[in-house]
CSV table of C-alpha atoms in Angstrom, one decimal:
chain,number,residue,atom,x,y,z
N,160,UNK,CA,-46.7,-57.5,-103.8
N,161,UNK,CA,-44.2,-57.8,-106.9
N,162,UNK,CA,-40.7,-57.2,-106.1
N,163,UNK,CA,-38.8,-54.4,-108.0
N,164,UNK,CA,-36.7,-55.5,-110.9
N,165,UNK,CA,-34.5,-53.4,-113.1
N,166,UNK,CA,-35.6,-53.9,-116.7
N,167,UNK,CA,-32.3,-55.5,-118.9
N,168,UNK,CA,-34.2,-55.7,-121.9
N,169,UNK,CA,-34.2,-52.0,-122.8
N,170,UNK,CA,-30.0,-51.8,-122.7
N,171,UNK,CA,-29.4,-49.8,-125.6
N,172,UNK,CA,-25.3,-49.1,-127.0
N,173,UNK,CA,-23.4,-46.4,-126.2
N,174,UNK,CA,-19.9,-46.2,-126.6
N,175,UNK,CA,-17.0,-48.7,-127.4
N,176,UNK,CA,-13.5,-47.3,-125.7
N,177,UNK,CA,-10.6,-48.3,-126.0
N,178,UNK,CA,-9.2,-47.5,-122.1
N,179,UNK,CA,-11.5,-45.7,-119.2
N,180,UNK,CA,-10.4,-42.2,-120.3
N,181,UNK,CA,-12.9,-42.4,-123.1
N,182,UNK,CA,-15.7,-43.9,-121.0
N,183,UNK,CA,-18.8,-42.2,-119.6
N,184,UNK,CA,-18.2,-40.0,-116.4
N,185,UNK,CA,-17.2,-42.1,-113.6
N,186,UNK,CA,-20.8,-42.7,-111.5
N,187,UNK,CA,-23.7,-44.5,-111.2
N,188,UNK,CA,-23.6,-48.0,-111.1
N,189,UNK,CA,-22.3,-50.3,-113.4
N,190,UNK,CA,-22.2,-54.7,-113.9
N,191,UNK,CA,-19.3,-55.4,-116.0
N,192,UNK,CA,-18.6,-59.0,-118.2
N,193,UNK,CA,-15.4,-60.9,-118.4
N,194,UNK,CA,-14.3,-63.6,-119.2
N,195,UNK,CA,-12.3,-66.3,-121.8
N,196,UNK,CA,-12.4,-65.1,-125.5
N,197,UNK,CA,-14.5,-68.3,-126.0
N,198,UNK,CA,-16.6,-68.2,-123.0
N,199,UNK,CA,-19.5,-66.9,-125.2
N,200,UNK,CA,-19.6,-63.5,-123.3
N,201,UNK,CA,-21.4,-61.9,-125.7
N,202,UNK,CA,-24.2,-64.3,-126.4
N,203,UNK,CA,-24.7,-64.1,-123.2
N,204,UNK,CA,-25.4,-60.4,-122.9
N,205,UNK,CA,-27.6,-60.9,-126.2
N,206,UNK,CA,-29.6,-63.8,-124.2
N,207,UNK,CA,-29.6,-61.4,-120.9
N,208,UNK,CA,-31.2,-58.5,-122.8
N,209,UNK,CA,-33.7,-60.2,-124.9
N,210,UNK,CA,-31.6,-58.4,-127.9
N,211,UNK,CA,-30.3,-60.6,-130.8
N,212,UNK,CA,-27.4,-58.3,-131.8
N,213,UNK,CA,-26.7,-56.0,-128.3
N,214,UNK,CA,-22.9,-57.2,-128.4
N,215,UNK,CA,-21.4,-58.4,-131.6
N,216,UNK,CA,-20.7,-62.0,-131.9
N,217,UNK,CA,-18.8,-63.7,-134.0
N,218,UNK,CA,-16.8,-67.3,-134.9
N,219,UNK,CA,-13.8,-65.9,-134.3
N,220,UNK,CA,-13.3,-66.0,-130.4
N,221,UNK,CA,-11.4,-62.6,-129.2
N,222,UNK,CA,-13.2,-59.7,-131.1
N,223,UNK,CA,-14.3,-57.8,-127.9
N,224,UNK,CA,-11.6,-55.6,-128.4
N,225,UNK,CA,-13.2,-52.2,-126.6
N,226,UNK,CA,-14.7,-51.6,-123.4
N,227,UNK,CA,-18.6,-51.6,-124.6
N,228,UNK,CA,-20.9,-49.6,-122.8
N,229,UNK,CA,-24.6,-50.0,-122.5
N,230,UNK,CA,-27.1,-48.0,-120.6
N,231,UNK,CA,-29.8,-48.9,-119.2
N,232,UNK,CA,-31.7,-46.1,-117.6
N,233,UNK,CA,-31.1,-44.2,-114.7
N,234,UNK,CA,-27.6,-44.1,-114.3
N,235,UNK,CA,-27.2,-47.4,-114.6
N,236,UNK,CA,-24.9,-49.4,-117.5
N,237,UNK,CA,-23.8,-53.2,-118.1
N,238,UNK,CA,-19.7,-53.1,-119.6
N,239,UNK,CA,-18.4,-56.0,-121.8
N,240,UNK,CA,-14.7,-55.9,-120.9
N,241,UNK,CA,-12.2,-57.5,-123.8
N,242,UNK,CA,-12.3,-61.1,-123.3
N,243,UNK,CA,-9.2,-62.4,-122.2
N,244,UNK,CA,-6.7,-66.2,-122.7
N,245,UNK,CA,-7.9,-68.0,-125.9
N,246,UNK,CA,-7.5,-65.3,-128.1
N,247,UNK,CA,-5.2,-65.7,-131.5
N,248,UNK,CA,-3.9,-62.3,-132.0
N,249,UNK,CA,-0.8,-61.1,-132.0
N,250,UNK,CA,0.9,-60.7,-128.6
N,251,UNK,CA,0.9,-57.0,-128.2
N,252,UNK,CA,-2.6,-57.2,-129.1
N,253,UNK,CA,-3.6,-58.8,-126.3
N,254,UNK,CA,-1.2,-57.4,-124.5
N,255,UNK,CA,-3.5,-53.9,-124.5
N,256,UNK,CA,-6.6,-55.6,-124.5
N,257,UNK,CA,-5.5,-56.9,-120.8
N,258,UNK,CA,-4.3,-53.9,-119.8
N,259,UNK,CA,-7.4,-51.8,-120.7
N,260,UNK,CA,-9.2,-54.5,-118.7
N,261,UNK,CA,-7.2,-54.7,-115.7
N,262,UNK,CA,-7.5,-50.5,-115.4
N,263,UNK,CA,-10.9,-50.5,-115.5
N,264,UNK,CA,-11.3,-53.3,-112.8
N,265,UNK,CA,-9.1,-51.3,-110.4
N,266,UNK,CA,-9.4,-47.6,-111.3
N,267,UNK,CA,-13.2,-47.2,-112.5
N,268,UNK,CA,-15.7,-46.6,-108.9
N,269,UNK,CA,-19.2,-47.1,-110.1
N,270,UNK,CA,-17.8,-50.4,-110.9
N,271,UNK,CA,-20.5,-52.6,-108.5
N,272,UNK,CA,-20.8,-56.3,-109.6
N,273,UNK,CA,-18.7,-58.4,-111.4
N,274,UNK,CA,-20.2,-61.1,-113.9
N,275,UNK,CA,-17.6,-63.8,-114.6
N,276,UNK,CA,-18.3,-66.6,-117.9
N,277,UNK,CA,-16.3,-69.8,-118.4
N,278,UNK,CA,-17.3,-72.4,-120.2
N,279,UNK,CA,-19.1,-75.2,-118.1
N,280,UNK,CA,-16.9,-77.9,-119.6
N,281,UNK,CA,-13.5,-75.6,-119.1
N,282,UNK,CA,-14.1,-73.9,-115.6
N,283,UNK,CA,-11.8,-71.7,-114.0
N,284,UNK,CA,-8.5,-71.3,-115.9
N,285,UNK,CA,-5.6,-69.7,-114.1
N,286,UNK,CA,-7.1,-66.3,-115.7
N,287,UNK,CA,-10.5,-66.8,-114.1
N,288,UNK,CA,-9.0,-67.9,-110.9
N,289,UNK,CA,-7.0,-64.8,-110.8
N,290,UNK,CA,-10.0,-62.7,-111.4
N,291,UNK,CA,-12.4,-64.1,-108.8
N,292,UNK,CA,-9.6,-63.7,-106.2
N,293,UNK,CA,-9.2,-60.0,-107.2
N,294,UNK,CA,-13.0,-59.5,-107.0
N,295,UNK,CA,-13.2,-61.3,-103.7
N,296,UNK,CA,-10.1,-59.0,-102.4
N,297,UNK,CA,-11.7,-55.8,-103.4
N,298,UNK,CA,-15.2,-57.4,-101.8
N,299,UNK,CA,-16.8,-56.6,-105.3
N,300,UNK,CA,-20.0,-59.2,-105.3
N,301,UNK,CA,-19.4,-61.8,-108.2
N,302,UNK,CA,-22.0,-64.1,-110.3
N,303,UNK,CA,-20.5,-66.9,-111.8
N,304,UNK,CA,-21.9,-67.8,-115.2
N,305,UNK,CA,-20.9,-71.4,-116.6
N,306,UNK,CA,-21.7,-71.1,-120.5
N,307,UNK,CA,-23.1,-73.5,-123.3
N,308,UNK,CA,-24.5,-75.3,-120.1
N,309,UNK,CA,-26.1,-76.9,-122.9
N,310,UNK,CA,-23.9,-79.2,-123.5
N,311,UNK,CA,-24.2,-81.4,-120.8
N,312,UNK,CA,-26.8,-83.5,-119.6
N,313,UNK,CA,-28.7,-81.8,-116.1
N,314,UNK,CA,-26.7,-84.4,-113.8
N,315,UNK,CA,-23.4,-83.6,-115.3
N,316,UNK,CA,-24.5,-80.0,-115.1
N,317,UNK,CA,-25.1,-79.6,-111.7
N,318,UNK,CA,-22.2,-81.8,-110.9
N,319,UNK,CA,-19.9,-79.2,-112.5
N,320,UNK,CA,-21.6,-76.6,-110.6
N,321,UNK,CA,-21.3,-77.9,-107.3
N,322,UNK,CA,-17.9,-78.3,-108.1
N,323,UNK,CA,-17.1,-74.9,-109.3
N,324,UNK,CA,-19.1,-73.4,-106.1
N,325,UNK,CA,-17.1,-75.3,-103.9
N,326,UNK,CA,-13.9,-74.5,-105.2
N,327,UNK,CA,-14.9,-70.7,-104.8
N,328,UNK,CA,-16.6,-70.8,-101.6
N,329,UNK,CA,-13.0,-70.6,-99.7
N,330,UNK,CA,-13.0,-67.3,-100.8
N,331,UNK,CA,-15.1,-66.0,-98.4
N,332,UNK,CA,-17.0,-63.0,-100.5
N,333,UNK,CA,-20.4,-62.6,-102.4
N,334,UNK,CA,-19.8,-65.5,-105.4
N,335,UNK,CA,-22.6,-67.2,-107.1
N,336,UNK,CA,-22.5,-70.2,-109.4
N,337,UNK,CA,-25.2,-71.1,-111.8
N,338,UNK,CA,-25.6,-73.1,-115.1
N,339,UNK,CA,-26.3,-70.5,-118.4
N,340,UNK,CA,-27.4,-71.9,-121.9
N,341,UNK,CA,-28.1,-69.1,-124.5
N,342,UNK,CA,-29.1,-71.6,-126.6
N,343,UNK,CA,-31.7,-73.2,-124.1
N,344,UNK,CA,-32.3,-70.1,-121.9
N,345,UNK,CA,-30.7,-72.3,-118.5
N,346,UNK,CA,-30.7,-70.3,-115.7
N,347,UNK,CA,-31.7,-66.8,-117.4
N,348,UNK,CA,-34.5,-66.0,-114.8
N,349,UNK,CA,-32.2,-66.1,-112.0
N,350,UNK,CA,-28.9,-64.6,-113.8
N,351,UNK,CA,-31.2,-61.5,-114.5
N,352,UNK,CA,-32.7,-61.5,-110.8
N,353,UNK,CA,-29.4,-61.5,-109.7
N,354,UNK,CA,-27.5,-58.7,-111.6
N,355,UNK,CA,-31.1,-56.5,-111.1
N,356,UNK,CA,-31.0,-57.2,-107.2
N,357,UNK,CA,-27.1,-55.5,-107.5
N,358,UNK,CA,-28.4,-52.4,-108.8
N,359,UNK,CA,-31.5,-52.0,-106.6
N,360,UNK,CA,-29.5,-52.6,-103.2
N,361,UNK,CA,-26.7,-50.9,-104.1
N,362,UNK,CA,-29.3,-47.7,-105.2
N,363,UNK,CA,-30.3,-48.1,-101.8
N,364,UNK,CA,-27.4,-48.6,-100.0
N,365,UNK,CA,-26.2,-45.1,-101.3
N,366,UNK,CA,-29.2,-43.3,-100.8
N,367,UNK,CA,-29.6,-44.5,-97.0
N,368,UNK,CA,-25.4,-43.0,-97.0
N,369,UNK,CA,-26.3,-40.1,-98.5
N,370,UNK,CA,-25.8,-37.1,-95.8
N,371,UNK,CA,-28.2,-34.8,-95.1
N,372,UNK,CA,-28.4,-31.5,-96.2
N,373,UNK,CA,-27.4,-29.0,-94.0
């Protein structure tokens, strides 16, 4: 028997805003993206969803500006948060990029996995660090994506990756670490596995809470 799989391919755009007062109301279940301005966050989502231009990318490292939305069906939605670090724009730019970002981590509820990208060959920055320990704190399961996997040869890849898992295991929540290529489709399969296996047990984790009508 086939397992159930939630269908990424048919995200579709929604909204951009530019804080969580302009998003969609505040249930269902949502995966948000984060990560560096040069993580290649939004090739990543392109690769994900089988979609060339889903999220915008560009040369320019930094122009995930808004909180994207896209739905997928049923409630559910994938967020691309403002990348965060590399970024050259001005200082109070950023400054309100970070703080949309950091309101919708705490403040937003349907808010139920947490999809972290760093470069394979510039893994966890003081800004990723601090992110994965939020996400473990608030017990918010985390996939870790190490981009342009590409790059390296499959030794040095899974090197890095053993590496980067056992610097986060310590942390004592739901963190996976995997290899992802856009350009070579690495670890695609299982990314998408991953991120449809949140929404599914999550769908039924709330329906087995639901109370019963009286």
């Amino acid at each position: 028997m086939t397992a159930p799989v939630v269908n990424l391919h048919i995200a579709k755009f929604t909204i951009s805003a530019p804080d969580i007062r302009r998003l969609p109301e505040d249930s269902g279940i949502e995966v948000a993206f984060a990560g560096r301005s040069n993580a290649g966050k939004s090739s990543a989502l392109n690769t994900l969803t089988n979609q060339k231009s889903l999220a915008r990318t560009s040369k320019t490292p930094g122009r995930t500006q808004l909180i994207n939305v896209f739905d997928i069906n049923n409630n559910r939605r994938l967020i691309d948060l403002p990348g965060y670090g590399f970024a050259k724009v001005p200082l109070e730019m950023k400054k309100k990029w970070q703080a949309a970002l950091a309101e919708y981590l705490e403040k937003r509820m349907s808010l139920k996995g947490l999809v972290v990208l760093m470069d394979i060959r510039h893994p966890l920055k003081d800004l990723d660090v601090d992110l994965i320990n939020w996400a473990s704190d608030s017990q918010l399961p985390t996939l870790v994506l190490l981009t342009k996997a590409d790059k390296y040869k499959p030794g040095n890849r899974n090197s890095e990756v053993l590496q980067v898992r056992k610097k986060c295991e310590a942390l004592h929540n739901d963190i996976k670490v995997q290899a992802f290529s856009s350009l070579t489709k690495v670890g695609l399969e299982s990314a998408n596995k991953v991120i449809s296996d949140w929404f599914l047990n999550i769908e039924q984790q709330e329906f087995v809470e639901m109370p019963e009508a009286e």
